[in-house]
CSV table of C-alpha atoms and ligand atoms in Angstrom, one decimal:
chain,number,residue,atom,x,y,z
A,1316,MET,CA,-45.4,87.0,-12.4
A,1317,PRO,CA,-46.8,88.3,-15.8
A,1318,GLU,CA,-49.4,86.2,-17.4
A,1319,PHE,CA,-47.1,85.3,-20.2
A,1320,GLN,CA,-44.4,84.0,-17.9
A,1321,LEU,CA,-47.0,82.1,-15.8
A,1322,ILE,CA,-48.2,80.3,-19.0
A,1323,GLN,CA,-44.6,79.6,-20.0
A,1324,THR,CA,-43.7,78.2,-16.6
A,1325,TYR,CA,-46.8,76.0,-15.9
A,1326,PHE,CA,-48.6,75.3,-19.2
A,1327,SER,CA,-46.1,75.4,-22.1
A,1328,ARG,CA,-44.0,72.6,-20.5
A,1329,GLN,CA,-46.9,70.1,-20.6
A,1330,PRO,CA,-45.6,66.6,-21.1
A,1331,VAL,CA,-47.5,65.1,-24.0
A,1332,HIS,CA,-46.5,65.8,-27.7
A,1333,ARG,CA,-48.7,64.2,-30.3
A,1334,ALA,CA,-48.1,64.0,-34.0
A,1335,ASP,CA,-51.6,65.3,-34.8
A,1336,VAL,CA,-50.9,68.6,-33.1
A,1337,ASP,CA,-49.3,71.1,-35.5
A,1338,ILE,CA,-49.3,74.0,-33.2
A,1339,GLY,CA,-50.0,73.8,-29.5
A,1340,ILE,CA,-49.7,76.5,-26.8
A,1341,GLY,CA,-48.2,79.8,-27.8
A,1342,ASP,CA,-50.2,81.2,-30.8
A,1343,ASP,CA,-53.6,82.7,-30.9
A,1344,ALA,CA,-55.1,79.3,-31.4
A,1345,ALA,CA,-53.9,75.7,-31.6
A,1346,LEU,CA,-53.8,73.9,-35.0
A,1347,VAL,CA,-54.5,70.2,-35.1
A,1348,SER,CA,-54.8,67.7,-38.0
A,1349,PRO,CA,-57.5,65.2,-37.1
A,1350,ALA,CA,-57.1,61.6,-38.5
A,1351,GLU,CA,-59.2,60.8,-41.5
A,1352,ASP,CA,-62.3,58.5,-41.1
A,1353,MET,CA,-62.7,59.6,-37.5
A,1354,GLN,CA,-65.3,61.6,-35.8
A,1355,LEU,CA,-64.2,64.1,-33.1
A,1356,ALA,CA,-66.0,63.8,-29.8
A,1357,VAL,CA,-66.0,67.1,-28.0
A,1358,ALA,CA,-67.0,67.7,-24.3
A,1359,ALA,CA,-66.5,70.3,-21.7
A,1360,ASP,CA,-66.9,70.4,-17.9
A,1361,VAL,CA,-66.2,73.1,-15.3
A,1362,LEU,CA,-65.3,72.5,-11.7
A,1363,ASN,CA,-65.9,75.4,-9.3
A,1364,GLU,CA,-64.6,75.6,-5.8
A,1365,GLY,CA,-67.3,75.2,-3.2
A,1366,VAL,CA,-69.7,73.6,-5.8
A,1367,HIS,CA,-67.8,70.7,-7.4
A,1368,PHE,CA,-65.0,70.3,-4.8
A,1369,PRO,CA,-64.8,71.5,-1.2
A,1370,ALA,CA,-62.6,74.6,-0.5
A,1371,GLY,CA,-59.2,73.5,0.6
A,1372,THR,CA,-59.1,70.3,-1.6
A,1373,ASP,CA,-55.6,69.3,-2.4
A,1374,ALA,CA,-54.4,71.0,-5.6
A,1375,ARG,CA,-53.1,67.7,-7.1
A,1376,ALA,CA,-56.6,66.2,-6.7
A,1377,ILE,CA,-58.2,69.2,-8.4
A,1378,GLY,CA,-55.8,68.9,-11.4
A,1379,HIS,CA,-56.6,65.2,-11.6
A,1380,LYS,CA,-60.3,65.5,-11.2
A,1381,ALA,CA,-60.8,68.4,-13.6
A,1382,LEU,CA,-59.3,66.3,-16.4
A,1383,ALA,CA,-60.8,63.0,-15.2
A,1384,VAL,CA,-64.4,64.2,-15.4
A,1385,ASN,CA,-63.8,65.2,-19.0
A,1386,LEU,CA,-62.1,62.0,-19.9
A,1387,SER,CA,-65.0,60.2,-18.4
A,1388,ASP,CA,-67.3,61.9,-21.0
A,1389,MET,CA,-64.9,60.6,-23.7
A,1390,ALA,CA,-65.2,57.1,-22.1
A,1391,ALA,CA,-69.0,57.3,-22.2
A,1392,MET,CA,-68.9,58.0,-26.0
A,1393,GLY,CA,-66.3,55.3,-26.6
A,1394,ALA,CA,-63.8,57.9,-27.8
A,1395,GLU,CA,-60.1,57.9,-27.5
A,1396,PRO,CA,-59.1,61.3,-26.0
A,1397,SER,CA,-56.5,63.3,-27.9
A,1398,TRP,CA,-56.3,67.0,-26.8
A,1399,PHE,CA,-57.7,69.4,-24.3
A,1400,THR,CA,-57.8,73.1,-23.5
A,1401,LEU,CA,-57.8,74.6,-20.0
A,1402,THR,CA,-59.5,77.7,-18.8
A,1403,LEU,CA,-58.2,78.5,-15.4
A,1404,SER,CA,-59.6,81.2,-13.1
A,1405,MET,CA,-57.8,81.6,-9.8
A,1406,PRO,CA,-57.8,84.2,-7.1
A,1407,GLY,CA,-54.0,84.8,-6.9
A,1408,GLU,CA,-50.7,83.3,-8.0
A,1409,ASP,CA,-49.9,80.5,-5.6
A,1410,LYS,CA,-46.8,78.7,-6.8
A,1411,ASP,CA,-47.3,75.6,-4.6
A,1412,TRP,CA,-50.9,75.4,-5.7
A,1413,LEU,CA,-50.0,75.6,-9.3
A,1414,GLU,CA,-47.2,73.0,-9.0
A,1415,GLY,CA,-49.6,70.6,-7.3
A,1416,PHE,CA,-52.4,71.3,-9.8
A,1417,CYS,CA,-50.1,70.7,-12.8
A,1418,GLN,CA,-48.8,67.5,-11.2
A,1419,GLY,CA,-52.2,66.0,-10.9
A,1420,LEU,CA,-53.3,67.2,-14.3
A,1421,TYR,CA,-50.2,66.1,-16.2
A,1422,GLU,CA,-49.9,62.7,-14.6
A,1423,LEU,CA,-53.4,61.8,-15.9
A,1424,ALA,CA,-52.8,63.6,-19.3
A,1425,SER,CA,-49.6,61.5,-19.8
A,1426,ARG,CA,-51.4,58.3,-18.9
A,1427,TYR,CA,-53.9,58.8,-21.6
A,1428,ASN,CA,-51.6,60.6,-24.1
A,1429,VAL,CA,-53.9,63.6,-24.2
A,1430,GLN,CA,-52.1,66.9,-25.0
A,1431,LEU,CA,-52.9,70.4,-23.5
A,1432,ILE,CA,-53.0,72.6,-26.6
A,1433,GLY,CA,-54.3,75.9,-25.3
A,1434,GLY,CA,-56.5,77.8,-22.8
A,1435,ASP,CA,-56.8,81.0,-20.9
A,1436,THR,CA,-55.6,82.1,-17.5
A,1437,VAL,CA,-57.5,84.8,-15.6
A,1438,SER,CA,-57.9,86.0,-12.1
A,1439,GLY,CA,-61.2,85.4,-10.3
A,1440,PRO,CA,-62.7,82.8,-8.0
A,1441,LEU,CA,-61.1,79.4,-8.3
A,1442,SER,CA,-62.7,77.6,-11.3
A,1443,ILE,CA,-61.2,75.1,-13.8
A,1444,GLY,CA,-62.8,74.6,-17.2
A,1445,ILE,CA,-61.6,71.9,-19.5
A,1446,GLN,CA,-62.7,71.1,-23.0
A,1447,VAL,CA,-61.5,67.8,-24.3
A,1448,CYS,CA,-61.6,66.2,-27.8
A,1449,GLY,CA,-61.3,62.5,-28.7
A,1450,TYR,CA,-61.4,60.2,-31.7
A,1451,VAL,CA,-64.1,57.7,-32.5
A,1452,PRO,CA,-64.2,55.7,-35.7
A,1453,ARG,CA,-67.1,57.1,-37.8
A,1454,GLY,CA,-70.5,55.7,-36.8
A,1455,THR,CA,-69.3,53.7,-33.8
A,1456,ALA,CA,-69.8,56.2,-30.9
A,1457,LEU,CA,-71.7,55.0,-27.9
A,1458,MET,CA,-74.8,57.1,-27.5
A,1459,ARG,CA,-77.6,57.4,-24.9
A,1460,ASN,CA,-80.4,56.5,-27.3
A,1461,GLY,CA,-79.6,52.9,-28.3
A,1462,ALA,CA,-81.0,50.8,-25.5
A,1463,ARG,CA,-83.6,48.2,-26.6
A,1464,VAL,CA,-86.2,46.3,-24.6
A,1465,GLY,CA,-84.6,43.1,-23.3
A,1466,ASP,CA,-81.1,44.5,-23.2
A,1467,ASN,CA,-79.2,43.9,-19.9
A,1468,VAL,CA,-78.1,46.9,-17.8
A,1469,PHE,CA,-74.6,47.0,-16.5
A,1470,VAL,CA,-72.3,49.1,-14.5
A,1471,THR,CA,-68.5,49.1,-14.4
A,1472,GLY,CA,-66.5,48.8,-11.1
A,1473,THR,CA,-68.3,49.7,-7.9
A,1474,LEU,CA,-70.7,52.5,-6.9
A,1475,GLY,CA,-70.9,54.6,-3.8
A,1476,ASP,CA,-67.3,55.1,-2.8
A,1477,ALA,CA,-67.1,58.8,-3.8
A,1478,ALA,CA,-70.3,59.5,-1.8
A,1479,ALA,CA,-68.9,57.8,1.2
A,1480,GLY,CA,-65.6,59.7,0.7
A,1481,LEU,CA,-67.6,63.0,0.8
A,1482,ALA,CA,-69.4,62.0,3.9
A,1483,LEU,CA,-66.1,61.2,5.6
A,1484,HIS,CA,-64.6,64.4,4.4
A,1485,ASP,CA,-67.6,66.3,5.9
A,1486,GLN,CA,-66.9,64.3,9.1
A,1487,LYS,CA,-70.4,62.9,9.2
A,1488,LEU,CA,-69.0,59.5,10.1
A,1489,CYS,CA,-65.9,57.8,11.5
A,1490,MET,CA,-64.2,54.8,10.0
A,1491,ASP,CA,-60.8,53.1,10.3
A,1492,ASP,CA,-58.0,54.8,8.4
A,1493,SER,CA,-57.4,52.4,5.6
A,1494,SER,CA,-61.0,52.2,4.4
A,1495,ALA,CA,-61.4,55.9,4.9
A,1496,SER,CA,-58.4,56.7,2.7
A,1497,LEU,CA,-59.6,54.4,0.0
A,1498,LEU,CA,-63.0,56.1,-0.1
A,1499,LEU,CA,-61.5,59.6,0.0
A,1500,ASN,CA,-59.2,58.6,-2.8
A,1501,ARG,CA,-62.1,57.6,-5.0
A,1502,LEU,CA,-63.7,61.0,-4.4
A,1503,GLU,CA,-60.5,63.0,-5.2
A,1504,PHE,CA,-58.9,60.8,-7.8
A,1505,PRO,CA,-61.6,59.2,-9.9
A,1506,GLU,CA,-60.4,56.9,-12.7
A,1507,PRO,CA,-62.1,57.6,-16.0
A,1508,ARG,CA,-63.1,54.3,-17.8
A,1509,VAL,CA,-61.5,55.2,-21.1
A,1510,GLU,CA,-60.2,51.8,-22.1
A,1511,ALA,CA,-63.5,50.2,-21.1
A,1512,GLY,CA,-65.5,52.7,-23.2
A,1513,MET,CA,-63.4,52.0,-26.3
A,1514,ILE,CA,-64.0,48.2,-26.0
A,1515,LEU,CA,-67.7,48.8,-25.4
A,1516,ARG,CA,-68.0,50.4,-28.9
A,1517,ASP,CA,-68.4,46.8,-30.1
A,1518,CYS,CA,-70.7,45.5,-27.4
A,1519,ALA,CA,-72.9,48.2,-25.8
A,1520,THR,CA,-76.1,49.5,-27.3
A,1521,ALA,CA,-76.1,52.7,-25.1
A,1522,ALA,CA,-73.8,54.2,-22.5
A,1523,ILE,CA,-73.5,57.1,-20.1
A,1524,ASP,CA,-71.0,58.0,-17.3
A,1525,ILE,CA,-72.4,58.1,-13.9
A,1526,SER,CA,-71.8,61.7,-12.8
A,1527,ASP,CA,-75.3,62.5,-11.3
A,1528,GLY,CA,-76.1,59.2,-9.8
A,1529,LEU,CA,-77.1,55.8,-11.2
A,1530,VAL,CA,-80.9,56.4,-11.2
A,1531,ALA,CA,-80.6,59.8,-12.7
A,1532,ASP,CA,-78.1,58.8,-15.4
A,1533,LEU,CA,-79.8,55.5,-16.3
A,1534,GLY,CA,-82.9,57.7,-16.5
A,1535,HIS,CA,-81.3,59.7,-19.3
A,1536,ILE,CA,-80.6,56.5,-21.3
A,1537,CYS,CA,-84.2,55.4,-20.8
A,1538,GLU,CA,-85.6,58.7,-21.8
A,1539,MET,CA,-83.5,59.0,-24.9
A,1540,SER,CA,-84.1,55.4,-25.9
A,1541,GLY,CA,-87.8,55.5,-25.2
A,1542,CYS,CA,-87.8,52.7,-22.7
A,1543,GLY,CA,-87.7,51.9,-19.0
A,1544,ALA,CA,-85.6,49.7,-16.7
A,1545,THR,CA,-86.0,47.3,-13.8
A,1546,ILE,CA,-83.0,47.3,-11.5
A,1547,ASP,CA,-82.2,44.9,-8.7
A,1548,ALA,CA,-80.9,47.4,-6.1
A,1549,GLU,CA,-79.2,44.5,-4.3
A,1550,ARG,CA,-77.0,43.7,-7.3
A,1551,VAL,CA,-75.5,47.2,-7.5
A,1552,PRO,CA,-71.8,46.4,-6.8
A,1553,ALA,CA,-70.1,47.8,-3.7
A,1554,SER,CA,-66.5,47.9,-2.7
A,1555,GLU,CA,-65.4,46.3,0.7
A,1556,SER,CA,-64.8,49.8,1.9
A,1557,PHE,CA,-68.3,51.0,1.0
A,1558,THR,CA,-69.7,47.9,2.8
A,1559,ARG,CA,-67.7,49.0,5.9
A,1560,PHE,CA,-69.1,52.5,5.5
A,1561,VAL,CA,-72.7,51.1,5.5
A,1562,GLU,CA,-71.8,49.0,8.6
A,1563,ALA,CA,-70.6,52.2,10.3
A,1564,GLY,CA,-74.0,53.8,9.7
A,1565,GLY,CA,-73.6,55.2,6.1
A,1566,ASP,CA,-76.6,55.3,3.8
A,1567,ARG,CA,-76.4,52.5,1.2
A,1568,ARG,CA,-78.8,54.3,-1.1
A,1569,LEU,CA,-76.0,56.7,-1.9
A,1570,GLN,CA,-75.0,54.1,-4.4
A,1571,LEU,CA,-78.1,54.9,-6.4
A,1572,SER,CA,-78.2,58.7,-6.0
A,1573,PHE,CA,-74.7,60.0,-5.9
A,1574,GLY,CA,-72.6,60.2,-9.0
A,1575,ASP,CA,-69.0,61.1,-8.4
A,1576,ASP,CA,-67.6,57.6,-9.0
A,1577,TYR,CA,-67.5,58.2,-12.8
A,1578,GLU,CA,-68.2,54.6,-13.6
A,1579,LEU,CA,-70.0,53.7,-16.8
A,1580,CYS,CA,-73.6,52.5,-17.0
A,1581,PHE,CA,-74.4,50.8,-20.3
A,1582,THR,CA,-76.8,48.4,-21.9
A,1583,SER,CA,-76.0,45.4,-24.0
A,1584,GLU,CA,-77.4,42.2,-25.5
A,1585,LEU,CA,-74.5,40.3,-24.1
A,1586,ASP,CA,-74.3,38.7,-20.7
A,1587,GLU,CA,-72.1,39.4,-17.8
A,1588,VAL,CA,-69.6,36.6,-18.4
A,1589,GLU,CA,-69.1,37.5,-22.0
A,1590,LEU,CA,-68.6,41.2,-21.2
A,1591,ASN,CA,-66.2,40.5,-18.4
A,1592,GLN,CA,-64.1,38.5,-20.8
A,1593,ARG,CA,-64.1,41.3,-23.3
A,1594,LEU,CA,-63.3,44.0,-20.7
A,1595,ASP,CA,-60.5,42.0,-19.1
A,1596,ASP,CA,-57.9,44.0,-21.0
A,1597,ALA,CA,-59.3,47.2,-19.6
A,1598,GLY,CA,-58.7,45.9,-16.0
A,1599,CYS,CA,-62.4,46.5,-15.2
A,1600,THR,CA,-65.2,44.3,-14.0
A,1601,VAL,CA,-68.8,44.8,-15.0
A,1602,THR,CA,-72.0,43.7,-13.1
A,1603,CYS,CA,-75.4,43.1,-14.6
A,1604,ILE,CA,-77.9,45.0,-12.4
A,1605,GLY,CA,-81.1,44.7,-14.4
A,1606,THR,CA,-82.9,44.8,-17.7
A,1607,ILE,CA,-84.4,47.3,-20.1
A,1608,THR,CA,-88.2,47.2,-20.2
A,1609,GLY,CA,-91.0,48.6,-22.4
A,1610,SER,CA,-92.5,50.7,-19.7
A,1611,SER,CA,-91.2,54.1,-18.9
A,1612,GLY,CA,-89.2,55.1,-15.8
A,1613,ILE,CA,-87.0,53.0,-13.5
A,1614,ARG,CA,-88.4,50.4,-11.3
A,1615,LEU,CA,-86.1,49.3,-8.4
A,1616,THR,CA,-86.6,45.9,-6.8
A,1617,ASP,CA,-84.9,43.7,-4.1
A,1618,HIS,CA,-83.4,40.3,-4.9
A,1619,ASN,CA,-86.9,38.7,-4.9
A,1620,GLY,CA,-88.3,41.1,-7.4
A,1621,LYS,CA,-90.3,43.1,-4.8
A,1622,GLU,CA,-90.4,46.8,-5.6
A,1623,VAL,CA,-88.5,49.1,-3.3
A,1624,GLY,CA,-89.1,52.8,-3.1
A,1625,PHE,CA,-86.7,55.4,-4.2
A,1626,ASP,CA,-87.2,59.1,-4.6
A,1627,GLU,CA,-86.3,59.9,-8.2
A,1628,THR,CA,-84.9,63.2,-7.3
A,1629,GLY,CA,-82.3,61.1,-5.5
A,1630,PHE,CA,-79.4,63.5,-5.4
A,1631,GLU,CA,-81.2,66.4,-3.7
A,1632,HIS,CA,-83.2,64.0,-1.5
A,1633,PHE,CA,-80.3,62.0,-0.1
A,1634,GLY,CA,-77.8,64.9,-0.4
A,1635,ASN,CA,-79.6,66.5,2.5
A,1636,ARG,CA,-79.4,63.5,4.8
A,1637,THR,CA,-76.7,62.8,7.4
A,1638,THR,CA,-74.6,61.1,4.7
B,2158,LIG,P1,-54.6,85.6,-26.2
B,2158,LIG,O1,-54.5,86.9,-25.4
B,2158,LIG,O2,-54.4,85.7,-27.6
B,2158,LIG,O3,-55.9,84.8,-25.9
B,2158,LIG,P2,-53.1,84.4,-24.1
B,2158,LIG,O4,-52.0,85.3,-23.7
B,2158,LIG,O5,-54.3,84.3,-23.3
B,2158,LIG,O6,-53.4,84.7,-25.6
B,2158,LIG,O7,-52.4,83.0,-24.3
B,2158,LIG,C1,-51.2,82.7,-24.9
B,2158,LIG,C2,-51.1,81.3,-25.3
B,2158,LIG,O8,-51.1,80.5,-24.1
B,2158,LIG,C3,-52.3,80.7,-26.1
B,2158,LIG,O9,-51.8,79.8,-27.0
B,2158,LIG,C4,-53.2,80.1,-25.1
B,2158,LIG,O10,-53.9,79.0,-25.7
B,2158,LIG,C5,-52.2,79.6,-24.1
B,2158,LIG,N1,-52.7,79.5,-22.7
B,2158,LIG,C6,-53.2,80.5,-22.0
B,2158,LIG,N2,-53.6,80.1,-20.8
B,2158,LIG,C7,-53.5,78.7,-20.8
B,2158,LIG,C8,-53.8,77.7,-19.9
B,2158,LIG,N3,-54.3,77.9,-18.7
B,2158,LIG,N4,-53.5,76.4,-20.3
B,2158,LIG,C9,-53.0,76.2,-21.5
B,2158,LIG,N5,-52.7,77.1,-22.4
B,2158,LIG,C10,-52.9,78.4,-22.1
B,2159,LIG,MG1,-56.2,85.3,-23.3
């Protein structure tokens, strides 16, 4: 199929039509009319086969995840996503693959009312690049540099599921079917915390999405805010399925070192009860896992405040272990 026809078939029929898009797909560039008094948040992320997802991953999951990781960056800024472009490199023209990919992509795009407005389609190794834009009322974006000594440190949802999902995918461990499918689902279909990010504009001092692992990503907040943090490792929230994974021999420390859950880590002066009330509408729970300190670096403790060791290069270190 010629490139033009392929674009017509798969990308021009995208499902979202926004009033602030004057010209979408079809011309040399898209034209948009951003709302006044808003800042545009812009982010891009590429997913390459064999690096960011295993070869053979379901096309629907790839479509979902390629957009989800970008929406997660919007969430971390407190931005409301509006449009995205898609640069797709693929080895050949596989109709079934494209159908599945578009299904996953458009299902998520529709849910967040984010319109595909352009892109490029080329042949090459499988690689999906998305650039996303979103609105944030001027001066209210969540940044990494706002944490202050004494702030509480929170995470949304639970951590570790995606890491467990990958370990199961790699057949490093056996578990019952229902837990395994929940964990695999979190690896393949992460839910960006967009609504939570928007609510947090009024209550967080700094935020980041956890894409590289809790310790590494909280480390970015600390560096940019000029502070440190003490984290109670035992308070890091885990799902029931992750708990089963640990009982089956999985490494609990993956909660600290592996990032693919795309939860948010943020700091706030507010307490856990207050924040859970405010975030109720976003259908998301938050857990206080520690506090911001005046020293530098991240100190991990157990429930009794006793320091526990952790290699700060967590990702590489634990990535090479059995799980
Ligand atoms: P040009 O050669 O001028 O770059 P293309 O033929 O690549 O134009 O693209 C034609 C139109 O289709 C453009 O509006 C472009 O943004 C859009 N487009 C191409 N590939 C994609 C894609 N993968 N997703 C969305 N839009 C695309
Ligand atoms: Mg082109």
